[in-house]
Coordinates of C-alpha atoms and ligand atoms in Angstrom, one line a residue:
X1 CA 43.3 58.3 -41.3
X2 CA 45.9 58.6 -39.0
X3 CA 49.1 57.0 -39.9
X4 CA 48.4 57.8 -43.1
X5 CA 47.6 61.4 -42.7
X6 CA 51.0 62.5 -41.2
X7 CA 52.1 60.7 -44.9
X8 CA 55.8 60.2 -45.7
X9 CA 57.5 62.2 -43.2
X10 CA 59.3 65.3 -44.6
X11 CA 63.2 63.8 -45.3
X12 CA 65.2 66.8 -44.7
X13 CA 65.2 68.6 -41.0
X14 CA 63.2 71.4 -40.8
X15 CA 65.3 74.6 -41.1
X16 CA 62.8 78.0 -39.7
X17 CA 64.0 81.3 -39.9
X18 CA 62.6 83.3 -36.7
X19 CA 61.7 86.6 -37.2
X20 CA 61.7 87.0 -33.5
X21 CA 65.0 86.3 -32.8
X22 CA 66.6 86.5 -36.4
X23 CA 68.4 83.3 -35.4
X24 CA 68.3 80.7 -37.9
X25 CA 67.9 76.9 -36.1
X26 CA 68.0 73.4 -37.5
X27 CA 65.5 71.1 -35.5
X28 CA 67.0 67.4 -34.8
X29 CA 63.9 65.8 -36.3
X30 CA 61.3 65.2 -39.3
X31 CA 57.7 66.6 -39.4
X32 CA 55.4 67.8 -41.8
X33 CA 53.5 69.7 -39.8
X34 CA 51.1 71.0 -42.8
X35 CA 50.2 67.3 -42.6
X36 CA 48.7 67.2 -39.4
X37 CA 47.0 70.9 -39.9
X38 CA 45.0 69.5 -42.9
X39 CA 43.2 67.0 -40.6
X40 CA 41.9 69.9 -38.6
X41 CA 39.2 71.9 -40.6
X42 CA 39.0 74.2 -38.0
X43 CA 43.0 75.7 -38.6
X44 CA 42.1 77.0 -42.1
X45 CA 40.0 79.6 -40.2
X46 CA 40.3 83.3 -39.9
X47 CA 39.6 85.3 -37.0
X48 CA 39.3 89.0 -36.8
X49 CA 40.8 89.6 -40.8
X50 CA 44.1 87.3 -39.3
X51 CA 44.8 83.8 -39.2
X52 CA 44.0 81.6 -36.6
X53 CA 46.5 80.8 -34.5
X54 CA 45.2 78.3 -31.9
X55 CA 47.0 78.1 -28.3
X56 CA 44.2 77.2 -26.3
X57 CA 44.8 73.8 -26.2
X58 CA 45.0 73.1 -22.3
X59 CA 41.8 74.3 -22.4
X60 CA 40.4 72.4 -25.3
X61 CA 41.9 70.8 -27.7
X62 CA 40.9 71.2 -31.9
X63 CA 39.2 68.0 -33.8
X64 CA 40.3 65.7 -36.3
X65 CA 38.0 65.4 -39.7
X66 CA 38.1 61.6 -38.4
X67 CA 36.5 62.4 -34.8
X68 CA 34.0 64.7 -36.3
X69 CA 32.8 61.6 -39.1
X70 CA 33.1 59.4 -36.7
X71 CA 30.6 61.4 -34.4
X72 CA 28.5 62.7 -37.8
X73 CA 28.3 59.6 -39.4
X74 CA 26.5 58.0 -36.0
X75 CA 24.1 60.5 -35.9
X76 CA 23.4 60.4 -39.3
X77 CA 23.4 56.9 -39.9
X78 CA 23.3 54.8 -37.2
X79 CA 21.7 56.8 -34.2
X80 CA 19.9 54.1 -31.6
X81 CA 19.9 54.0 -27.8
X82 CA 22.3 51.1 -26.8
X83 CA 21.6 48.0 -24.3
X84 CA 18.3 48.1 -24.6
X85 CA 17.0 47.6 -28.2
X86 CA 16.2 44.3 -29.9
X87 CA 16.6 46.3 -33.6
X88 CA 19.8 46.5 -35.4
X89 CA 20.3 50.2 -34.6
X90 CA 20.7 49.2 -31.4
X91 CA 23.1 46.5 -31.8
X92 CA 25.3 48.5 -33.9
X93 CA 25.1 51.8 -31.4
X94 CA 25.9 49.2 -28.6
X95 CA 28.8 47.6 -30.6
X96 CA 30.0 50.8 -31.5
X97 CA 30.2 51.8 -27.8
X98 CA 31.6 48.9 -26.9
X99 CA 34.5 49.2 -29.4
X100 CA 35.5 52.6 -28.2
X101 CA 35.7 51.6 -25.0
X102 CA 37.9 48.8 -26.0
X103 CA 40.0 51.2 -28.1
X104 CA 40.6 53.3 -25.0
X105 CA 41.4 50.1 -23.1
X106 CA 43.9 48.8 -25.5
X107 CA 45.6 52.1 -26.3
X108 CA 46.2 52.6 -22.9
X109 CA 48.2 49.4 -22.1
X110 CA 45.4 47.6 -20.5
X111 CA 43.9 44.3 -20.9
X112 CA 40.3 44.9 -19.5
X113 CA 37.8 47.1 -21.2
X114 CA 35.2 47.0 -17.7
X115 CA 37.7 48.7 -15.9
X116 CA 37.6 52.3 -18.4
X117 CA 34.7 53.8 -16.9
X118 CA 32.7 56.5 -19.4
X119 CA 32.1 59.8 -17.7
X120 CA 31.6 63.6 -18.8
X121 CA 35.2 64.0 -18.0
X122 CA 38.0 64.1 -15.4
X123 CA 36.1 66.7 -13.3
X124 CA 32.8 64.2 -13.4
X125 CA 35.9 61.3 -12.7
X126 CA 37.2 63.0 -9.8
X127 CA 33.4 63.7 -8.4
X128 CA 32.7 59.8 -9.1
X129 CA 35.7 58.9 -7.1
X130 CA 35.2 61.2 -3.9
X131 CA 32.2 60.0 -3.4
X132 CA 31.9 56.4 -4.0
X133 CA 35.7 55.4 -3.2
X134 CA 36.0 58.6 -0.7
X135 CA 32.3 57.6 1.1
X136 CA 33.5 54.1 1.6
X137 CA 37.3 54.6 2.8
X138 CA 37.3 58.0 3.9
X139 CA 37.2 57.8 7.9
X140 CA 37.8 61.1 10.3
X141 CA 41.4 61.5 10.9
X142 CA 42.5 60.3 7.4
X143 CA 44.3 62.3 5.4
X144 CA 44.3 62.7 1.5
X145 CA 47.4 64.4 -0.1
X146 CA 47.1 66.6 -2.6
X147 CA 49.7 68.5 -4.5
X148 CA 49.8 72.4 -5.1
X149 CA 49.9 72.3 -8.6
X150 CA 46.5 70.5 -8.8
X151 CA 43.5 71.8 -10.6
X152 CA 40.4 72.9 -8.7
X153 CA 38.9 69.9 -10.1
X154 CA 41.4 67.9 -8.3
X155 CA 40.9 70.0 -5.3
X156 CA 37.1 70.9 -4.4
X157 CA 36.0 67.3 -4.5
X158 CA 38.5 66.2 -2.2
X159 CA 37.5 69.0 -0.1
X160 CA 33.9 68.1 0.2
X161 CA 35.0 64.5 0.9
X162 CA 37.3 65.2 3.8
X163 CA 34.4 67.6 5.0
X164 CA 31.9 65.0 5.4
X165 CA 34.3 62.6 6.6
X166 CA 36.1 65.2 9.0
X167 CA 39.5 64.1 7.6
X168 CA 42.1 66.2 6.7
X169 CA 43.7 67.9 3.6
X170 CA 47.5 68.1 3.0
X171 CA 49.9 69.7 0.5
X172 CA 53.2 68.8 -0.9
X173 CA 54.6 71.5 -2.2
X174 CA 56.6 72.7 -4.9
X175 CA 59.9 74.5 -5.4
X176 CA 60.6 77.5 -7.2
X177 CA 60.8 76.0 -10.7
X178 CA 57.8 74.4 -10.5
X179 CA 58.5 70.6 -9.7
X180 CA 56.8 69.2 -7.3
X181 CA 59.3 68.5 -4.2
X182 CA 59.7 65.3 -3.8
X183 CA 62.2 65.2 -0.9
X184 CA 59.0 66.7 1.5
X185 CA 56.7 63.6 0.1
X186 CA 58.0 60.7 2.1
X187 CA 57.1 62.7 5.4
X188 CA 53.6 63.5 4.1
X189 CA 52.9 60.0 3.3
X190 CA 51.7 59.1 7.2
X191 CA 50.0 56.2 8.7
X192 CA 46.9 58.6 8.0
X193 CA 47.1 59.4 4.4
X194 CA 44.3 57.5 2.5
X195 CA 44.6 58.5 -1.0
X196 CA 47.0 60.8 -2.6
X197 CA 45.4 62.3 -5.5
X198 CA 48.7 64.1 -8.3
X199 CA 48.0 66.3 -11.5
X200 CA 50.6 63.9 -14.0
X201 CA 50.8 67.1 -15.9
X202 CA 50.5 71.1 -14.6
X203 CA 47.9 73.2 -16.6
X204 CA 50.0 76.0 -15.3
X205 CA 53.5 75.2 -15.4
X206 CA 53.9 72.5 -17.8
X207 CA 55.9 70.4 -15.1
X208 CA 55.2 66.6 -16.0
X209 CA 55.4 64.7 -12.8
X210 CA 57.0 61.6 -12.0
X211 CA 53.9 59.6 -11.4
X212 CA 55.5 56.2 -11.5
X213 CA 57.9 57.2 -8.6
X214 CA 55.1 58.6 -6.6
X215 CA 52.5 56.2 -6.9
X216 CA 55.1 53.3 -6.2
X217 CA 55.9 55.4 -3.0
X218 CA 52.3 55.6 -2.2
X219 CA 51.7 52.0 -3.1
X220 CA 54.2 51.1 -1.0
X221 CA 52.6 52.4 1.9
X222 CA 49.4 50.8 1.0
X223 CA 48.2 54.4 -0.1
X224 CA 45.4 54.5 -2.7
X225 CA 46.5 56.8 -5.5
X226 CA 44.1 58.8 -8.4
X227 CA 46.5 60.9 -11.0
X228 CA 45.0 63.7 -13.2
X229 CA 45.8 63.1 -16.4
X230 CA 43.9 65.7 -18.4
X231 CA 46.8 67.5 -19.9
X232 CA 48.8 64.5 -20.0
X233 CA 46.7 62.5 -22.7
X234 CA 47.1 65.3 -25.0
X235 CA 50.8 64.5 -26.2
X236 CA 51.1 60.7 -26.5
X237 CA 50.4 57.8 -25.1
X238 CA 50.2 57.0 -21.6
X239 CA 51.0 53.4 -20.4
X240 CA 48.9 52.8 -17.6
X241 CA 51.2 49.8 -16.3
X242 CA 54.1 52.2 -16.0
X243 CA 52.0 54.7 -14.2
X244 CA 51.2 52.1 -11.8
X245 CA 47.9 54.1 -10.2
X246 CA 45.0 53.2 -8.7
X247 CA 42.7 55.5 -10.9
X248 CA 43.6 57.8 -13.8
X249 CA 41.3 60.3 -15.3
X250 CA 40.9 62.6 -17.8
X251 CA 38.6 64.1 -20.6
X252 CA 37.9 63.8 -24.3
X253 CA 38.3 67.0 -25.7
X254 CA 41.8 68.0 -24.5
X255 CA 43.1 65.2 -26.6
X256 CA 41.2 65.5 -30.3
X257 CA 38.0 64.1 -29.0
X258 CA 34.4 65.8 -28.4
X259 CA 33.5 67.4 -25.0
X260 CA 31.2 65.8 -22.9
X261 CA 33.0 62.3 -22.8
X262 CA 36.2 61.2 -20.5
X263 CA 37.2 58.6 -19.1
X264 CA 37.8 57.3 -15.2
X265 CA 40.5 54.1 -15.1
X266 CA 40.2 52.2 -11.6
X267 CA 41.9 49.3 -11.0
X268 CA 39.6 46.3 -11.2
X269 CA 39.9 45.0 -8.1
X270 CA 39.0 48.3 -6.2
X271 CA 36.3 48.9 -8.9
X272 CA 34.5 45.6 -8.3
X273 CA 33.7 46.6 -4.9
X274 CA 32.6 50.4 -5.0
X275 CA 29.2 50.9 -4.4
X276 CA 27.4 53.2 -7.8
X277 CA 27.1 57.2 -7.4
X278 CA 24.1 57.6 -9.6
X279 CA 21.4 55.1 -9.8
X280 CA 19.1 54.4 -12.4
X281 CA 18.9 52.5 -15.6
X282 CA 20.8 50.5 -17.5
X283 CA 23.0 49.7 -14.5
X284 CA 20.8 47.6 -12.1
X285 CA 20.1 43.7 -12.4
X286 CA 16.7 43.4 -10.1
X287 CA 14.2 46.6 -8.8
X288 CA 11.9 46.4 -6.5
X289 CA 10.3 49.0 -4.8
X290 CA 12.2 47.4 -1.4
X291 CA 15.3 47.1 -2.9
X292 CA 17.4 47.0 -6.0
X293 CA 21.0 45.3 -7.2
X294 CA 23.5 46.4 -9.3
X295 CA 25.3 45.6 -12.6
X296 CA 29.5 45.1 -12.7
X297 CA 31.4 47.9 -13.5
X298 CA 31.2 49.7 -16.1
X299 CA 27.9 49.9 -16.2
X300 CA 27.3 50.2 -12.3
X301 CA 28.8 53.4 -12.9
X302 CA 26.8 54.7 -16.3
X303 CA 23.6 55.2 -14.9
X304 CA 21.2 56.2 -17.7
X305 CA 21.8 56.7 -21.0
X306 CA 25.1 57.7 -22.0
X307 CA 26.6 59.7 -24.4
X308 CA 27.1 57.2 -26.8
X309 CA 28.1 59.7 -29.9
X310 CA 30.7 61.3 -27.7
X311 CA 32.2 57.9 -26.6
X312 CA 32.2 57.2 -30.6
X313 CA 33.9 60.3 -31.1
X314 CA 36.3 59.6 -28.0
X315 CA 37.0 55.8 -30.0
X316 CA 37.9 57.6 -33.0
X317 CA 40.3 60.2 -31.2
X318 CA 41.9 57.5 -29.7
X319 CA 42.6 55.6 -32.9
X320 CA 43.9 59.0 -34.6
X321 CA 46.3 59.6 -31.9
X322 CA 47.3 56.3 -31.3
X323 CA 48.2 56.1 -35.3
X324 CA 50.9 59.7 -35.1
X325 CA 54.3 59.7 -34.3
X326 CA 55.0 60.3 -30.9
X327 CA 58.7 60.1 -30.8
X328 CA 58.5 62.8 -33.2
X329 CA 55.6 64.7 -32.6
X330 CA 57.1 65.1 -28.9
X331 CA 60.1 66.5 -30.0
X332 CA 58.4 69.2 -31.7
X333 CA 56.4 69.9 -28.9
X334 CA 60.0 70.0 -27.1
X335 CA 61.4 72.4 -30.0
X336 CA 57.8 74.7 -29.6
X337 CA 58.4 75.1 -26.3
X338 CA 62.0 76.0 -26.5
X339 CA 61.3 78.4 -29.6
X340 CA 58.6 80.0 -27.2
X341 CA 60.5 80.4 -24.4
X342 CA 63.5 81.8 -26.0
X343 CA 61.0 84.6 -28.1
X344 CA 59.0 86.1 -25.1
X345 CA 61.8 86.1 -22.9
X346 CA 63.7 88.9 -24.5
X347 CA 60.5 91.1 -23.7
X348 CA 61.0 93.5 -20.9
X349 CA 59.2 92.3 -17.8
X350 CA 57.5 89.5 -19.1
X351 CA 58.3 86.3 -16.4
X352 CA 57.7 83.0 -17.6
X353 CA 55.8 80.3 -15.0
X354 CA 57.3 76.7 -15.1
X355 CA 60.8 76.1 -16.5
X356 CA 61.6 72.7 -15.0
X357 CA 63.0 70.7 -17.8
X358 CA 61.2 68.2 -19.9
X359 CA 57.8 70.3 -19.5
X360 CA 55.0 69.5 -21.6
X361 CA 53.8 72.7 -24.4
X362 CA 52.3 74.8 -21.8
X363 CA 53.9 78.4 -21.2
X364 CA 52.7 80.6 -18.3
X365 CA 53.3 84.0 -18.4
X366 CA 52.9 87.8 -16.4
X367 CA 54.3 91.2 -17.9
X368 CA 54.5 93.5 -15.5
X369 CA 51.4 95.3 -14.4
X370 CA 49.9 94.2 -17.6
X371 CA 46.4 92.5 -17.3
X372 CA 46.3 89.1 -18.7
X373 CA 42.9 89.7 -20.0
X374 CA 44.4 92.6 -21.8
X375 CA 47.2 90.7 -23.4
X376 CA 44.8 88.3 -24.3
X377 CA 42.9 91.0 -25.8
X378 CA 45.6 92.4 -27.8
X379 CA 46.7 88.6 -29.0
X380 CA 42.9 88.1 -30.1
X381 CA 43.2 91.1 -32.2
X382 CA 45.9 89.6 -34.0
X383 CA 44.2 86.4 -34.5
X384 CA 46.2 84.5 -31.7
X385 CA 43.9 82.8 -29.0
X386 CA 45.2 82.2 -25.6
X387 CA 44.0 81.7 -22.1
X388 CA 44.1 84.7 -19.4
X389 CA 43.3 84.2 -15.7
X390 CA 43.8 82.1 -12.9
X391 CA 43.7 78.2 -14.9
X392 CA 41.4 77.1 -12.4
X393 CA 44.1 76.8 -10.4
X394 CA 44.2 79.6 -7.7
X395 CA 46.1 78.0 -4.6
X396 CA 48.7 77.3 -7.0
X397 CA 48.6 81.1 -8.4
X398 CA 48.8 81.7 -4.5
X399 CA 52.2 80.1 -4.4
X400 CA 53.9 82.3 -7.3
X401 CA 52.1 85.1 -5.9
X402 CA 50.5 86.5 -8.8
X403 CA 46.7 86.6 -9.1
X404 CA 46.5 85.7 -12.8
X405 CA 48.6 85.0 -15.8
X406 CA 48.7 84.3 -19.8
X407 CA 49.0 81.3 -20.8
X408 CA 50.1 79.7 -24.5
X409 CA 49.2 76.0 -24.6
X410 CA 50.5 73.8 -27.9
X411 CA 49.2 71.1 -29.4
X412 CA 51.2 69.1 -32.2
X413 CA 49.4 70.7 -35.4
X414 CA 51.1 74.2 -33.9
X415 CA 54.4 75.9 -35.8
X416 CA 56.9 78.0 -35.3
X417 CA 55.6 80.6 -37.8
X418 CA 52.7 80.5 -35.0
X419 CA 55.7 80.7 -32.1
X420 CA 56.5 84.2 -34.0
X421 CA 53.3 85.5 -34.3
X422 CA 52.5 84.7 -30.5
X423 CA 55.8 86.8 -30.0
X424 CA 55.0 89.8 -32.0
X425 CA 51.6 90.2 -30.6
X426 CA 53.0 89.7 -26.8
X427 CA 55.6 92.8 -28.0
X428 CA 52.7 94.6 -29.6
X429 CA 50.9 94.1 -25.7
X430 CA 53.8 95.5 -24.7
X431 CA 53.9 98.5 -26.9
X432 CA 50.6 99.2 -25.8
X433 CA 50.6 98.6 -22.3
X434 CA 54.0 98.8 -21.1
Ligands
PLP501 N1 42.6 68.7 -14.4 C1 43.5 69.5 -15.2 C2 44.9 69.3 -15.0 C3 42.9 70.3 -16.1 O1 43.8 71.0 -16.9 C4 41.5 70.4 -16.3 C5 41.0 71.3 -17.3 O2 41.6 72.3 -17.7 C6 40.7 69.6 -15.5 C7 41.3 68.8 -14.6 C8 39.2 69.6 -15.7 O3 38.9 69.1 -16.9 P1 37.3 69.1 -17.4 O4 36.9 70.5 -17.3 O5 37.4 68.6 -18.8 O6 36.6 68.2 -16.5

């Protein structure tokens, strides 16, 4: 369980020696880390004769013995469609739905559950909102902002939108470090901009935008606002009130839960009036072959049946990250980060993408004319798994001018005897390539 798992924190600061660097550092907080590992089954693995060493976690995260019970012991024990059964199977399965959506809702500083929406994740939330928010608002001439350190996901269905609407996509850029630039956002927030749609953290860069300041800007204006908050769930809790948006999305399995599950926020009152985006059953009142009327939200928005072991799985994820220690988990995150940075670095050639303070575990990286696929090669050979490409986010690629990159992504279960090894294999790339 959660709270318990992370036990009695260690009671002495955690002193590492870095073989990378040789410099010996004292780290300014208490963590067991080996605590946390054990609740991952999946860390004890081996891959290719080595270790595992896991930093694909912007990409998806690893789960918690808890999540996968929670998931196996519904499909073992309790399996039943939900709604629609008068048998106790189905009660439970419908309770048990109901309870994770709750979880969500209450975790998330929010006071009412029919406003968390269940989707397939941000991508499917994003979709969902394009086109029954975007259909509805979306008139030619508007404009929806966007930043350029969104995700395609956060792109293409904006783009479809303003394509059927004939409205208008624009940009607010960034600056060279990678934080978005605020001081061009008041002039892009017109008397035509609609929605303004901002990744709260970068899958690239790391960067973790100040959402509150932008969708109070926005809000201001009487602008609607949708924030991305895939890679922002991942490392603590996020306070919906202080976020102040109109949606906020994002998906189970970046953040200890399964895939196939995620979750869109909207703000009741705007919810209450949106129109579905799948029909079907289990989310109508009255059918007719003339005409049909439709449930409340949530379910106005779950047409069919859902995936009720996955939103089980999501409850359970919720209640296993809402039980660590943030305050200290994040600084370790902070001290990964810093330990990362500071060991690739020193490697000839090899530039680092995203260095605005206060990023979140993500580090971006080119060396030289070196593939990323063939760094990522060479780190897979030493048991060290990493993402290589363009992120899914190519007009932001655009903008550093480099066509792909590596890219290490923490999660709090990750070390600093990890840090080193991603270092040594990155200088063993090097040897090879360079
Ligand atoms: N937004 C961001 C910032 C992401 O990092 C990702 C996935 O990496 C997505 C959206 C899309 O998430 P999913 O593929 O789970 O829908």
């Amino acid at each position: 369980m959660p709270a318990e798992s992370l036990g009695p924190l260690h009671s002495l600061p955690i002193r590492r020696k870095r073989a990378a660097t040789g410099l010996r550092r004292t780290y300014p907080y208490k963590l067991n880390a080996a605590d946390i590992r054990r609740d991952f089954p999946i860390l004890d693995r081996r891959v290719h004769g080595k270790p595992l060493v896991y930093l694909d976690n912007g990409a998806t995260s690893q789960k918690p013995r808890v999540v996968i019970d929670a998931i196996r012991n519904f499909l073992e024990n309790g399996c039943a469609n939900i709604h629609r059964g008068v048998h106790l199977l189905s009660a439970e399965a419908t309770q048990a739905y109901d309870r994770a959506r709750a979880t969500v809702c209450q975790t998330m500083g929010a006071s009412r559950p029919e406003e968390f929406i269940f989707v397939r994740g941000t991508t499917e939330a994003i979709n969902l909102v394009a086109r029954s928010w975007g259909d509805l608002h979306i008139q030619a001439g508007d404009e929806i902002l966007l930043t350029e350190m969104e995700h395609h996901a956060n792109i293409v269905p904006w783009q479809f939108l303003a394509r059927r609407a004939g409205a208008k996509i624009r940009v607010l850029p960034i600056t060279p470090d990678g934080a978005l630039d605020l001081d061009a956002l008041p002039a892009l927030l017109t008397d035509k901009t609609r929605l303004l749609a901002c990744t709260h953290v970068s899958n690239v860069l790391g960067t973790v935008n100040p959402v509150s300041e932008i969708c109070r800007m926005a809000r201001e204006r009487g602008i609607v606002t949708l924030v991305d908050g895939a890679q922002a769930v991942p490392h603590g809790p996020v306070d919906l009130g202080a976020v102040g948006c109109d949606f906020y999305v994002f998906s189970g399995h970046k953040m200890f839960g399964p895939d196939g599950i995620g979750v869109l926020y909207g703000r009741g009152k705007l919810l209450d009036r949106l129109p579905p985006w799948q029909v079907g059953g289990d989310m109508v009142e009255r059918v007719s072959f003339e005409e049909s009327t439709f449930r409340p939200p949530p379910d106005r928005f779950e047409a069919g049946t859902p995936n009720i072991s996955g939103a089980i799985g999501l409850g359970a994820a919720f209640t296993y990250h809402a039980g660590l220690d943030w305050a200290v988990l994040r600084a370790h995150e902070d001290a990964l980060v810093a330990a990362a940075h500071e060991a690739l670095q020193s490697i000839p050639g090899l530039r680092i993408q995203g260095t605005v303070p206060g990023k979140a575990p993500v580090v971006s990286f080119t060396m030289g004319g070196i593939h990323p696929h063939d760094i990522g090669t060479i780190l897979d050979s030493e048991g060290v798994a990493i993402r290589a490409g363009n992120h899914c986010a190519q007009p932001l690629l655009a903008r550093l001018g480099i066509p792909s990159s590596a890219r290490a992504s923490f999660a709090c279960y990750n070390t600093f005897e990890e840090v080193e090894t991603l270092a040594k294999a990155v200088w063993k790339a090097h040897r090879y390539f360079g």
